Coordinates of C-alpha atoms in Angstrom, one line a residue:
M1155 CA 0.0 0.0 0.0
R1156 CA 1.0 3.6 -0.4
A1157 CA 1.4 5.6 2.8
M1158 CA 2.7 9.0 3.8
I1159 CA 5.0 8.6 6.8
L1160 CA 6.6 11.0 9.3
E1161 CA 10.2 9.8 10.0
A1162 CA 11.3 12.7 12.3
P1163 CA 9.6 15.9 13.6
R1164 CA 9.8 19.0 11.5
Q1165 CA 10.5 17.0 8.4
P1166 CA 8.2 16.6 5.4
L1167 CA 6.1 13.4 5.2
R1168 CA 7.5 10.9 2.7
L1169 CA 5.4 8.7 0.3
I1170 CA 6.5 5.1 0.5
D1171 CA 5.2 1.6 -0.2
L1172 CA 4.5 -0.6 2.9
P1173 CA 2.9 -4.0 3.4
V1174 CA -0.9 -3.9 4.1
P1175 CA -1.2 -4.2 7.9
K1176 CA -2.8 -7.4 9.4
P1177 CA -5.5 -6.9 12.0
N1178 CA -5.0 -8.4 15.4
P1179 CA -8.0 -10.3 17.0
E1180 CA -9.6 -7.0 18.2
Q1181 CA -9.0 -5.0 15.1
V1182 CA -10.6 -4.5 11.7
L1183 CA -8.7 -3.8 8.4
I1184 CA -10.0 -0.7 6.7
R1185 CA -9.6 0.4 3.1
V1186 CA -9.2 4.1 3.6
H1187 CA -11.3 6.3 1.3
A1188 CA -10.7 9.7 2.9
C1189 CA -8.8 11.2 5.8
A1190 CA -9.3 14.8 7.0
V1191 CA -6.3 16.8 7.9
C1192 CA -6.3 18.2 11.5
R1193 CA -4.4 20.9 13.3
T1194 CA -3.3 18.1 15.7
D1195 CA -1.5 16.5 12.7
L1196 CA 0.4 19.8 12.3
H1197 CA 1.4 19.8 16.0
I1198 CA 2.8 16.3 15.6
V1199 CA 4.6 17.0 12.4
D1200 CA 6.0 20.3 13.7
G1201 CA 7.3 18.6 16.9
E1202 CA 4.9 20.5 19.3
L1203 CA 3.4 17.2 20.4
T1204 CA 6.4 15.2 21.6
H1205 CA 7.1 11.4 21.6
P1206 CA 4.9 10.2 18.7
K1207 CA 5.5 6.7 17.4
L1208 CA 8.2 7.0 14.7
P1209 CA 8.1 6.3 11.9
L1210 CA 4.4 7.2 12.0
I1211 CA 1.5 7.3 9.5
P1212 CA -0.5 10.4 10.7
G1213 CA -4.2 11.0 10.3
H1214 CA -7.1 10.4 12.7
Q1215 CA -10.3 11.4 10.8
I1216 CA -10.6 8.3 8.8
V1217 CA -13.4 7.1 6.6
G1218 CA -13.2 3.7 4.9
T1219 CA -14.8 0.3 4.5
I1220 CA -14.0 -2.9 6.4
E1221 CA -12.1 -5.5 4.5
A1222 CA -11.1 -8.0 7.2
I1223 CA -12.3 -8.6 10.8
G1224 CA -10.3 -9.9 13.8
D1225 CA -11.5 -13.1 15.5
A1226 CA -12.4 -11.4 18.7
C1227 CA -14.4 -8.5 17.2
G1228 CA -17.9 -8.4 18.7
K1229 CA -16.8 -10.5 21.6
P1230 CA -15.2 -8.1 24.2
P1231 CA -13.8 -9.6 27.4
E1232 CA -16.1 -9.4 30.4
G1233 CA -16.4 -5.9 31.8
R1234 CA -15.7 -4.1 28.6
L1235 CA -18.1 -2.1 26.5
R1236 CA -20.1 -4.0 23.9
V1237 CA -20.7 -2.8 20.4
D1238 CA -22.5 -4.3 17.5
K1239 CA -20.4 -6.6 15.4
F1240 CA -19.2 -5.1 12.2
T1241 CA -19.4 -6.7 8.8
I1242 CA -17.2 -6.9 5.7
G1243 CA -17.9 -3.9 3.4
Q1244 CA -19.4 -1.8 6.1
R1245 CA -18.4 1.9 6.1
V1246 CA -16.9 3.2 9.4
G1247 CA -15.1 6.2 10.8
V1248 CA -12.0 6.1 13.0
P1249 CA -11.4 9.0 15.4
W1250 CA -8.4 10.2 17.5
L1251 CA -9.1 8.0 20.5
G1252 CA -7.9 4.6 19.4
H1253 CA -7.7 2.5 22.6
T1254 CA -8.3 2.6 26.3
C1255 CA -7.7 0.2 29.2
D1256 CA -11.3 0.1 30.4
R1257 CA -9.9 -0.5 33.9
C1258 CA -8.3 2.6 35.3
R1259 CA -10.2 5.1 37.6
Y1260 CA -10.9 7.3 34.6
C1261 CA -12.4 4.6 32.4
L1262 CA -14.4 3.2 35.3
S1263 CA -15.9 6.7 36.0
G1264 CA -17.0 7.5 32.4
R1265 CA -13.9 9.5 31.6
E1266 CA -12.2 7.3 29.2
N1267 CA -10.8 10.4 27.4
L1268 CA -8.5 10.7 30.4
C1269 CA -7.4 7.1 30.5
D1270 CA -3.9 6.6 31.9
Y1271 CA -3.1 4.1 29.1
A1272 CA -4.9 5.6 26.2
E1273 CA -3.5 5.3 22.6
F1274 CA -4.3 7.7 19.9
T1275 CA -4.8 7.2 16.1
G1276 CA -2.1 8.9 14.1
Y1277 CA 0.1 9.5 17.2
N1278 CA 0.7 6.2 19.1
L1279 CA -1.1 4.2 16.4
D1280 CA -0.6 4.4 12.7
G1281 CA -3.4 6.5 11.1
G1282 CA -5.2 7.2 7.8
Y1283 CA -2.6 8.9 5.5
A1284 CA -2.5 5.6 3.7
E1285 CA -4.5 3.2 1.5
Y1286 CA -5.2 0.9 4.4
T1287 CA -5.2 1.0 8.2
V1288 CA -6.2 -1.2 11.2
A1289 CA -8.2 0.0 14.1
N1290 CA -9.6 -1.5 17.3
Y1291 CA -13.2 -2.3 16.4
R1292 CA -14.5 -0.9 19.7
F1293 CA -13.4 2.6 18.7
C1294 CA -14.9 2.7 15.2
F1295 CA -18.2 4.4 14.4
P1296 CA -20.8 3.4 11.8
L1297 CA -21.4 6.5 9.6
D1298 CA -24.7 7.9 8.4
P1299 CA -25.2 7.1 4.6
S1300 CA -26.2 10.7 3.9
Y1301 CA -22.6 11.8 4.3
P1302 CA -20.3 11.2 1.3
D1303 CA -16.8 10.1 2.4
L1304 CA -15.2 13.5 2.0
Q1305 CA -17.9 15.3 4.0
A1306 CA -17.9 12.7 6.7
A1307 CA -14.2 12.8 7.5
P1308 CA -14.1 16.2 9.2
L1309 CA -16.9 15.1 11.6
L1310 CA -14.5 12.6 13.2
C1311 CA -12.3 15.2 15.0
G1312 CA -13.4 18.8 14.2
G1313 CA -16.9 17.6 14.9
L1314 CA -16.3 15.3 17.8
I1315 CA -13.8 17.3 19.8
G1316 CA -15.7 20.5 18.9
Y1317 CA -18.9 18.9 20.2
R1318 CA -17.2 18.0 23.5
A1319 CA -16.1 21.6 23.9
Y1320 CA -19.5 22.9 22.9
R1321 CA -21.2 20.8 25.5
M1322 CA -19.0 22.4 28.2
T1323 CA -20.6 25.8 27.5
G1324 CA -23.8 24.5 28.9
D1325 CA -26.9 26.5 27.9
A1326 CA -25.0 29.6 26.9
E1327 CA -27.0 31.7 24.4
K1328 CA -24.2 34.0 23.2
L1329 CA -21.1 32.0 22.1
G1330 CA -17.7 33.2 21.0
F1331 CA -15.7 31.0 18.6
Y1332 CA -12.0 32.1 18.6
G1333 CA -10.5 30.6 15.4
F1334 CA -12.9 29.8 12.6
G1335 CA -11.5 26.6 11.0
S1336 CA -12.8 23.1 10.7
A1337 CA -14.3 22.7 14.1
A1338 CA -15.9 26.1 14.3
H1339 CA -17.5 25.8 10.8
I1340 CA -19.1 22.6 12.0
L1341 CA -20.2 23.7 15.4
I1342 CA -21.8 27.0 14.3
Q1343 CA -24.3 24.9 12.4
L1344 CA -25.3 23.0 15.6
A1345 CA -25.4 26.3 17.6
R1346 CA -27.7 28.0 15.1
Y1347 CA -29.9 24.8 14.9
Q1348 CA -30.3 25.1 18.7
G1349 CA -31.2 28.8 18.5
R1350 CA -27.9 30.2 19.9
Q1351 CA -26.0 33.3 18.7
V1352 CA -22.3 32.8 17.5
F1353 CA -19.7 35.6 17.5
A1354 CA -16.8 34.6 15.3
F1355 CA -13.2 35.8 15.9
T1356 CA -10.5 35.3 13.3
R1357 CA -6.9 36.4 12.9
S1358 CA -6.6 40.1 12.4
G1359 CA -7.7 41.2 8.9
D1360 CA -9.0 37.8 7.8
I1361 CA -11.9 39.3 5.8
E1362 CA -12.6 36.1 3.9
G1363 CA -12.8 34.1 7.2
Q1364 CA -15.2 36.6 8.7
K1365 CA -17.3 36.6 5.6
F1366 CA -17.4 32.7 5.7
A1367 CA -18.6 32.9 9.3
R1368 CA -21.4 35.3 8.5
Q1369 CA -22.5 33.1 5.6
L1370 CA -22.9 30.3 8.1
G1371 CA -25.0 32.4 10.4
A1372 CA -22.7 34.2 12.7
T1373 CA -24.3 37.2 14.5
W1374 CA -21.0 39.1 14.3
A1375 CA -17.5 38.4 13.0
G1376 CA -14.4 40.3 13.6
D1377 CA -10.7 40.3 14.6
S1378 CA -9.7 38.3 17.7
D1379 CA -8.0 41.2 19.4
V1380 CA -11.2 43.3 19.7
L1381 CA -14.2 42.9 22.1
P1382 CA -17.5 41.7 20.7
P1383 CA -20.4 44.2 20.5
E1384 CA -22.0 42.6 23.6
P1385 CA -20.7 40.4 26.5
L1386 CA -20.6 36.6 25.7
D1387 CA -22.1 33.8 27.9
A1388 CA -19.2 31.5 26.9
A1389 CA -16.3 31.2 24.5
I1390 CA -14.5 28.3 22.8
I1391 CA -10.9 28.8 21.8
F1392 CA -10.2 26.6 18.7
A1393 CA -7.0 28.4 17.7
P1394 CA -3.8 27.2 19.4
I1395 CA -2.8 30.7 20.6
G1396 CA -2.4 31.3 24.3
K1397 CA -2.9 35.1 24.1
L1398 CA -6.5 34.5 23.2
V1399 CA -7.3 33.2 26.7
P1400 CA -7.1 36.7 28.4
A1401 CA -9.0 38.1 25.3
A1402 CA -11.8 35.6 25.7
L1403 CA -12.0 36.1 29.5
R1404 CA -12.4 39.8 28.9
A1405 CA -15.2 39.1 26.4
V1406 CA -17.3 36.8 28.6
A1407 CA -19.8 38.1 31.1
K1408 CA -19.9 37.3 34.8
G1409 CA -20.3 33.5 35.4
G1410 CA -19.1 32.8 31.8
V1411 CA -16.9 29.9 30.8
V1412 CA -13.9 29.9 28.4
V1413 CA -13.1 26.5 26.9
C1414 CA -9.7 25.7 25.4
A1415 CA -10.5 23.1 22.7
G1416 CA -7.1 22.2 21.4
I1417 CA -4.6 19.5 22.4
H1418 CA -1.7 22.1 22.2
M1419 CA -1.6 25.8 22.8
S1420 CA 1.2 28.4 23.0
D1421 CA 2.0 29.7 26.4
I1422 CA -0.8 31.7 28.1
P1423 CA 0.4 35.2 29.1
S1424 CA -0.2 36.4 32.6
F1425 CA -3.4 38.3 33.2
P1426 CA -5.0 40.2 36.0
Y1427 CA -7.2 38.3 38.4
E1428 CA -10.1 40.7 37.8
I1429 CA -10.9 39.2 34.4
L1430 CA -11.2 35.8 35.9
W1431 CA -13.1 37.0 39.0
E1432 CA -16.9 37.1 39.3
E1433 CA -17.1 33.3 38.8
R1434 CA -15.7 33.1 35.3
M1435 CA -14.3 29.7 34.5
L1436 CA -11.4 28.5 32.4
R1437 CA -11.1 24.9 31.4
S1438 CA -9.6 22.6 28.8
V1439 CA -10.9 19.7 26.7
A1440 CA -8.9 16.5 26.4
N1441 CA -9.6 14.0 23.6
L1442 CA -13.1 12.5 23.4
T1443 CA -15.2 9.6 24.6
R1444 CA -17.1 7.1 22.5
Q1445 CA -20.3 8.5 24.0
D1446 CA -19.3 11.9 22.5
G1447 CA -19.0 10.2 19.1
E1448 CA -22.3 8.4 19.3
E1449 CA -24.2 11.5 20.4
F1450 CA -22.7 13.8 17.8
L1451 CA -22.8 11.4 14.8
A1452 CA -26.5 10.8 15.6
L1453 CA -27.2 14.5 15.9
A1454 CA -25.2 15.7 12.8
P1455 CA -27.6 14.4 10.1
R1456 CA -30.6 15.8 12.0
V1457 CA -29.3 19.4 11.9
P1458 CA -28.1 18.7 9.1
I1459 CA -24.5 19.7 9.5
R1460 CA -22.7 20.2 6.1
T1461 CA -18.9 20.3 5.9
E1462 CA -17.0 22.6 3.6
V1463 CA -14.0 20.5 2.3
N1464 CA -10.9 21.2 0.2
S1465 CA -9.6 17.9 -1.2
F1466 CA -6.0 16.9 -1.8
P1467 CA -4.6 13.6 -3.2
L1468 CA -2.7 11.4 -0.7
S1469 CA 0.6 12.3 -2.3
E1470 CA 0.0 16.0 -1.6
A1471 CA -0.4 15.6 2.2
N1472 CA 2.5 18.0 2.8
A1473 CA 0.7 20.7 0.7
A1474 CA -2.5 20.1 2.7
L1475 CA -0.6 20.6 5.9
D1476 CA 1.1 23.7 4.6
A1477 CA -2.2 25.2 3.5
L1478 CA -3.7 24.5 6.9
R1479 CA -0.7 26.0 8.6
S1480 CA -1.1 29.3 6.6
G1481 CA -4.9 29.4 6.7
K1482 CA -5.3 29.3 3.0
F1483 CA -8.8 27.7 2.9
E1484 CA -12.1 27.8 4.6
G1485 CA -13.5 24.7 6.3
S1486 CA -11.6 21.4 6.3
A1487 CA -8.8 19.8 4.2
V1488 CA -9.4 16.2 3.3
L1489 CA -7.0 13.7 1.7
V1490 CA -8.6 11.6 -1.0
I1491 CA -7.2 8.1 -1.2
D1492 CA -7.8 6.6 -4.6

């Protein structure tokens, strides 16, 4: 099979031929059709997330069909979560969370996203920048047939992690989205469906990004270094920029929450206590749970959420990463695997 591999941080991915992987008893073999490109992939390639498996096939927003099934699939050991048994030819999605122990205190308390022994697709485990991949069947999701492969792929991280961050804002009516990329363009559709107002913040002078946000229903769109026209009930920071934390705290009203949705962020500068006071809350999001995935993937077609995609062939994964790094497109980048 063809695969794009990372051999060392801060180096371009290299296209090579590898043997098709063989699934272990709890894995399925998946023929990859599409894999969305995530900012987390950039953090890994750029060396900001340390200690990935090397060499590594990146990619954790995978859409494909099952071609082989391990002997233990559908027969989890006692005490583990049960899922429906998959079938050959079934289309599935593979997210960032690739394996948990099901036994640590986090798993046993419904917080498997914090598992002490978690493994992650495209980081500890080879991912979807390839023609084939293997995945633990318990962490695969059936996909609604209304979504073509390219449109389904961004739902598997931008959608899922974004949804977890979105739920942490509670019943906030006025939401600020700092950074209007893949996750924000998905979650604004859910927010509007639920009758909420979204205030979109982009990098300074990004007129096209602000126009895109307004087209998707943003009440207001402007530069991230200015205050919105009215106080927010909550804000989600999708951009990996620490200086946005004080900006968002200044923008939220008393009792408001600021959620940092990324896996990596530049250092947060010091800020005066007065912008945190009055019961404002600052919290982070780590990974996702399978419950997040099941809830969001059932909700998305009811909205319905539509993803804006920019497609690249597998061999141009480096170009897709560069385009994401420089913010050259709206929506999501997706690799198409022929």
